[in-house]
PDB file of C-alpha atoms in Angstrom:
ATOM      1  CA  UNK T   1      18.569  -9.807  -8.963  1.00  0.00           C
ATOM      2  CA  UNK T   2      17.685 -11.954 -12.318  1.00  0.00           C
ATOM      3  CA  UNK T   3      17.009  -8.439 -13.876  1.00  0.00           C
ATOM      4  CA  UNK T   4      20.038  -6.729 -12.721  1.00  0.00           C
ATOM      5  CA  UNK T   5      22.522  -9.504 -13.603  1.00  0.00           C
ATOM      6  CA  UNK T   6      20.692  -9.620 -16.862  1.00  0.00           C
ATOM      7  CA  UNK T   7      21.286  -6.331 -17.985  1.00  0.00           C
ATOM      8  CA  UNK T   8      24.966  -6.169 -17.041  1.00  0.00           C
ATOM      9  CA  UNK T   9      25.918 -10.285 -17.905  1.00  0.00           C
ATOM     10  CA  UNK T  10      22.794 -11.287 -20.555  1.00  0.00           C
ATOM     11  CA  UNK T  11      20.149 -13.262 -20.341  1.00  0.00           C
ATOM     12  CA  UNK T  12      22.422 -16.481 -19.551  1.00  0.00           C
ATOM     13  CA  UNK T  13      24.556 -14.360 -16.735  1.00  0.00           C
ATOM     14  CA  UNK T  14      24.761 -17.760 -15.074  1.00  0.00           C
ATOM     15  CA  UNK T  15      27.110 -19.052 -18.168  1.00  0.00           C
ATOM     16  CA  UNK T  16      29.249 -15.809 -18.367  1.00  0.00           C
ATOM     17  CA  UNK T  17      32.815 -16.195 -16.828  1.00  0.00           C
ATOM     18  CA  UNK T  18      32.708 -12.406 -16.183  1.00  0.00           C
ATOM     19  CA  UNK T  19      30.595 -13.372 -13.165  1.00  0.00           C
ATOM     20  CA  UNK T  20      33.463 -14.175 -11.664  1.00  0.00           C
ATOM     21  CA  UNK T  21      31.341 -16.901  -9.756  1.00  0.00           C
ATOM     22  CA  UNK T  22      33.128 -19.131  -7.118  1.00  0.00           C
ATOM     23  CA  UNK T  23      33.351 -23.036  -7.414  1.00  0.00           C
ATOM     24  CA  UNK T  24      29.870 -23.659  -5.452  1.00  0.00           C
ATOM     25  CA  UNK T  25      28.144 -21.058  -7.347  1.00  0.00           C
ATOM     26  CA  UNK T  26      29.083 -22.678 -10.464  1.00  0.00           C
ATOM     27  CA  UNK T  27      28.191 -26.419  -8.882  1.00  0.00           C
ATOM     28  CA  UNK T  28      25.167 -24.841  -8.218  1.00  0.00           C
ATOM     29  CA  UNK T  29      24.078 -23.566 -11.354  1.00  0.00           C
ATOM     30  CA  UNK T  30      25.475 -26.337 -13.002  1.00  0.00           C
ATOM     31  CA  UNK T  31      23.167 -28.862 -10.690  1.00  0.00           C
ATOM     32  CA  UNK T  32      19.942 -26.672 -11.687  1.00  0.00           C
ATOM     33  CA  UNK T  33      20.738 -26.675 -15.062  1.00  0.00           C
ATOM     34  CA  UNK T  34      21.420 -30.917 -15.173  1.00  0.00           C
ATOM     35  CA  UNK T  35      18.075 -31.403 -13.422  1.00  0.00           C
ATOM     36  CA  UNK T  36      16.434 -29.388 -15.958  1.00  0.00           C
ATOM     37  CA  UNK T  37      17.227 -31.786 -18.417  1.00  0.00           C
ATOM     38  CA  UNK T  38      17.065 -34.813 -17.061  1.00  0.00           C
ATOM     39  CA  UNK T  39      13.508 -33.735 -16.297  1.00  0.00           C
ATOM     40  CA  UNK T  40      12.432 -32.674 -19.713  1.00  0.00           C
ATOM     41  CA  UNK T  41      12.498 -28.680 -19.280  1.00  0.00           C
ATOM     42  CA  UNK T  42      13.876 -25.801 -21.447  1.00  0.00           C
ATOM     43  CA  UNK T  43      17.030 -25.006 -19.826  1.00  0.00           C
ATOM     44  CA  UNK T  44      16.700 -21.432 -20.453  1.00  0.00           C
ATOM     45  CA  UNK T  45      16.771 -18.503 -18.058  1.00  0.00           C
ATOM     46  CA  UNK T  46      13.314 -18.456 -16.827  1.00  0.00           C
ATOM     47  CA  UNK T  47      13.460 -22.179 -15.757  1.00  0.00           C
ATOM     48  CA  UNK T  48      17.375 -21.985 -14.664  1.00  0.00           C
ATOM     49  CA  UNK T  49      16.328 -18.885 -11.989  1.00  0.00           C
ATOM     50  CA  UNK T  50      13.343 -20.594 -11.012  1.00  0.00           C
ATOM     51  CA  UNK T  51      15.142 -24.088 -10.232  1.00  0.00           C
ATOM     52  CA  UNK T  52      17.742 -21.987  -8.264  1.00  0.00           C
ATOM     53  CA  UNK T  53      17.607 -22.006  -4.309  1.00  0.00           C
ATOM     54  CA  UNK T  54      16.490 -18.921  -1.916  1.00  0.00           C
ATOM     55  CA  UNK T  55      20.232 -19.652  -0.626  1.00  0.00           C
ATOM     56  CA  UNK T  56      22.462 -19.336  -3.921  1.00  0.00           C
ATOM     57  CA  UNK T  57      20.565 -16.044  -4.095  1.00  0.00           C
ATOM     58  CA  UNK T  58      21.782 -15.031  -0.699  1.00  0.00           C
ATOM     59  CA  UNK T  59      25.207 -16.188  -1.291  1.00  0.00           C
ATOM     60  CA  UNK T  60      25.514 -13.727  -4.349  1.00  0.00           C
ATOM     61  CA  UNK T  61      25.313 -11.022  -1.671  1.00  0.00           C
ATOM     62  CA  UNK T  62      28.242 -12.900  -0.010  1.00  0.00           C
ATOM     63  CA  UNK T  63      31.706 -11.855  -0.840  1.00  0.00           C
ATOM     64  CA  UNK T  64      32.569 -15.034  -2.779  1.00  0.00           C
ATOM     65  CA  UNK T  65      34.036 -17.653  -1.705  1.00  0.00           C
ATOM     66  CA  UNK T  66      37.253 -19.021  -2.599  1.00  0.00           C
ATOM     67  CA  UNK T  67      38.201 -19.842  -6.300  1.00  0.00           C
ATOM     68  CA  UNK T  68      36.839 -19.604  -9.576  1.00  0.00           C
ATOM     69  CA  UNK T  69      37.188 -20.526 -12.903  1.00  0.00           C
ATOM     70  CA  UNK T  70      41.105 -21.032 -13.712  1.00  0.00           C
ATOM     71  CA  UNK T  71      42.387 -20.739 -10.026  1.00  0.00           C
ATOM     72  CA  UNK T  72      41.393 -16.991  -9.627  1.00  0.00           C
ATOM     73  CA  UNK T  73      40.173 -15.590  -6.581  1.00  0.00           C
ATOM     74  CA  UNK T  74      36.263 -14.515  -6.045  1.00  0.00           C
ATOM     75  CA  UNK T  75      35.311 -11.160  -5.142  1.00  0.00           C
ATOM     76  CA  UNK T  76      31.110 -10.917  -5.671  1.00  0.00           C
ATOM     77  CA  UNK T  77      32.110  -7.436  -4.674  1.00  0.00           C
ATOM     78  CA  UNK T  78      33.637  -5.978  -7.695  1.00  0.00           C
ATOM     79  CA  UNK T  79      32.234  -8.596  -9.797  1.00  0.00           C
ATOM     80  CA  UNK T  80      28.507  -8.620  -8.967  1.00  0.00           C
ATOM     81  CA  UNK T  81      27.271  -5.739  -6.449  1.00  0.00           C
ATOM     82  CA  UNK T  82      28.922  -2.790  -7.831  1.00  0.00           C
ATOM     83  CA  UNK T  83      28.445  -3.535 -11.133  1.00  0.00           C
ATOM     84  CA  UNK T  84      24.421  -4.491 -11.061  1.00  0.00           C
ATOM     85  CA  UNK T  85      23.255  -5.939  -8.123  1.00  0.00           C
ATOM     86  CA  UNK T  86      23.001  -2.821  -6.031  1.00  0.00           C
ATOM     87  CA  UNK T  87      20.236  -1.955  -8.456  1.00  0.00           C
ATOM     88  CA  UNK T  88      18.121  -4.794  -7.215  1.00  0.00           C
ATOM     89  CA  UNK T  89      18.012  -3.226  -3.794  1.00  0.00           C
ATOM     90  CA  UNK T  90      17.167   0.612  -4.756  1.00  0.00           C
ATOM     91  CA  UNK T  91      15.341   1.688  -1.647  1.00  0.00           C
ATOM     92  CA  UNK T  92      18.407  -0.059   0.586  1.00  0.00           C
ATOM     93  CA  UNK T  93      21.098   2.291   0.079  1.00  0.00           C
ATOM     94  CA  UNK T  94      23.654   0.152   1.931  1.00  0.00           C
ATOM     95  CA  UNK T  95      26.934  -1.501   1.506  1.00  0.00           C
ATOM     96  CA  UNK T  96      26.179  -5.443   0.260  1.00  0.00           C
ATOM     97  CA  UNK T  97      27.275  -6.651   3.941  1.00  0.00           C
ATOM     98  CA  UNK T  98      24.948  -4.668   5.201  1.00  0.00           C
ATOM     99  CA  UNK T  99      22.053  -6.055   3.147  1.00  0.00           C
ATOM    100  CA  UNK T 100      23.693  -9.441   3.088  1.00  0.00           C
ATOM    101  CA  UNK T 101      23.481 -10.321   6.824  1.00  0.00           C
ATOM    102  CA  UNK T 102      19.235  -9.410   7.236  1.00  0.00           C
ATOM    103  CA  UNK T 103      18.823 -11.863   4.195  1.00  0.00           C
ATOM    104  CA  UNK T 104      21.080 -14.616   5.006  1.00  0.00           C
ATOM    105  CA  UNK T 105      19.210 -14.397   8.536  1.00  0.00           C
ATOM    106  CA  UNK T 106      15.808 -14.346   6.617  1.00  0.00           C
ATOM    107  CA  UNK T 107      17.287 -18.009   4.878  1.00  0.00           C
ATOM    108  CA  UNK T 108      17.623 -19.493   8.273  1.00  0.00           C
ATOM    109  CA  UNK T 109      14.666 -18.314   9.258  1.00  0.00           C
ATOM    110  CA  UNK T 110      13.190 -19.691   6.311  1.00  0.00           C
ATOM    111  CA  UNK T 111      14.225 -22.693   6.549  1.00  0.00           C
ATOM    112  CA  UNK T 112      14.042 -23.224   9.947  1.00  0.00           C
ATOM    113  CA  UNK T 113      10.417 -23.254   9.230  1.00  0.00           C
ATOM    114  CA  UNK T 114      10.236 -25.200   5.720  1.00  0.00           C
ATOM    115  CA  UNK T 115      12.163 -28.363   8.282  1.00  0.00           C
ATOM    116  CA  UNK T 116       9.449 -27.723  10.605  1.00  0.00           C
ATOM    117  CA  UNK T 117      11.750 -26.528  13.886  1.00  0.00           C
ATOM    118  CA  UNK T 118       9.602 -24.748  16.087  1.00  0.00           C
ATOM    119  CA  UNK T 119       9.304 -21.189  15.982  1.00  0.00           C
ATOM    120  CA  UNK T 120       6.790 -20.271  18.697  1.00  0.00           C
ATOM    121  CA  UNK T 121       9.273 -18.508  20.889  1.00  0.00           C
ATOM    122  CA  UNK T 122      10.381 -16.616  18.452  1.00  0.00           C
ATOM    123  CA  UNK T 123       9.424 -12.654  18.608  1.00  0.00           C
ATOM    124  CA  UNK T 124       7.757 -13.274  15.335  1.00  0.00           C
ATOM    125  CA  UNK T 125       6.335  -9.854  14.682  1.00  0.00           C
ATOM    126  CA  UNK T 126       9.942  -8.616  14.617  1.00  0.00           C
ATOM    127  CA  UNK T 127      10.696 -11.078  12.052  1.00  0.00           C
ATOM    128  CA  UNK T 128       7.833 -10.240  10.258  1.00  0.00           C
ATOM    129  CA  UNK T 129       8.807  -6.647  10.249  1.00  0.00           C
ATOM    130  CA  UNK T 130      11.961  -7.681   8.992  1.00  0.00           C
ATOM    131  CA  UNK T 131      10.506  -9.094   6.345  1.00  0.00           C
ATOM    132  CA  UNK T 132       9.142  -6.266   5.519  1.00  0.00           C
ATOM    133  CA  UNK T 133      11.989  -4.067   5.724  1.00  0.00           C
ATOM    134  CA  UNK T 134      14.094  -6.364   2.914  1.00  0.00           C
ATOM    135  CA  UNK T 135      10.936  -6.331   0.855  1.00  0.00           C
ATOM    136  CA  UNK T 136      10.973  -2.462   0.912  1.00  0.00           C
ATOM    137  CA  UNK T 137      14.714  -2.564   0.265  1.00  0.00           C
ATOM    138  CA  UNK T 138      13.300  -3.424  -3.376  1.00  0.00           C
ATOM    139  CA  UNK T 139       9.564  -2.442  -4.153  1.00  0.00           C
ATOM    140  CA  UNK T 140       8.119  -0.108  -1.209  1.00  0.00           C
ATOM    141  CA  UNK T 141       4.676  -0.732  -3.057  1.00  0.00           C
ATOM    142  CA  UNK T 142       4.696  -4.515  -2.526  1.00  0.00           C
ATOM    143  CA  UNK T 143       5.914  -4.277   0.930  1.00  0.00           C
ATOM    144  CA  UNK T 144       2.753  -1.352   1.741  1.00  0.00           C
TER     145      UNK T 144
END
């Protein structure tokens, strides 16, 4: 996703209004990029995408919620899938709600594990192969 908002936004998509980002998108970014410097790091794009959350990822494949920058309404539609992000996902071939909903299931999932809730009953292998469907929604080699 890095790469695709790269190439339509720059390097430093996260800082260009044409995002069209909503308020928490632009909280988030803006918390990343504080902690950067408070802890000492380069707050460039390599260390700004790597301090973001699994979740602000997911919520770029959202439709955007509520206001932006000077009052206007968000719409990650027309601002973020159609012009690049659909390009992260080549192998998907689906509308961004349709690839939204599989990944924002894959964060709870997630993260019901990283706060240690059990998952035992669970049919895990069909989460797994979920897994491995998203992953071939980008790079069919790394998901083989």
């Amino acid at each position: 996703m890095h790469r695709e908002l790269s190439a339509t936004y720059g390097m430093n998509w996260y800082d260009n209004p044409a995002c069209g980002f909503d308020t928490g998108t632009l909280e988030r970014t803006a918390h990343a990029k504080d902690k950067l410097h408070r802890d000492g790091y380069t707050v460039d794009p390599q260390h700004v995408v790597a301090s973001l959350s699994f979740g602000f990822w997911v919520a770029l494949l959202g439709k955007g919620l509520g206001k932006g920058i000077g009052g206007a309404k968000c719409n990650y539609e027309m601002t973020l899938w159609r012009p690049c992000l659909y390009r992260a996902f080549p192998h998907a071939k689906m509308r961004r709600t349709e690839i939204h909903k599989p990944i924002d299931y894959l964060r709870t999932f997630r993260n019901r594990i990283a706060h240690h809730e059990p998952i035992f009953t669970r049919h895990l292998e069909a989460d797994y192969r979920q897994i491995l469907t998203i992953t071939g929604w980008m790079c069919p080699s790394t998901r083989d």
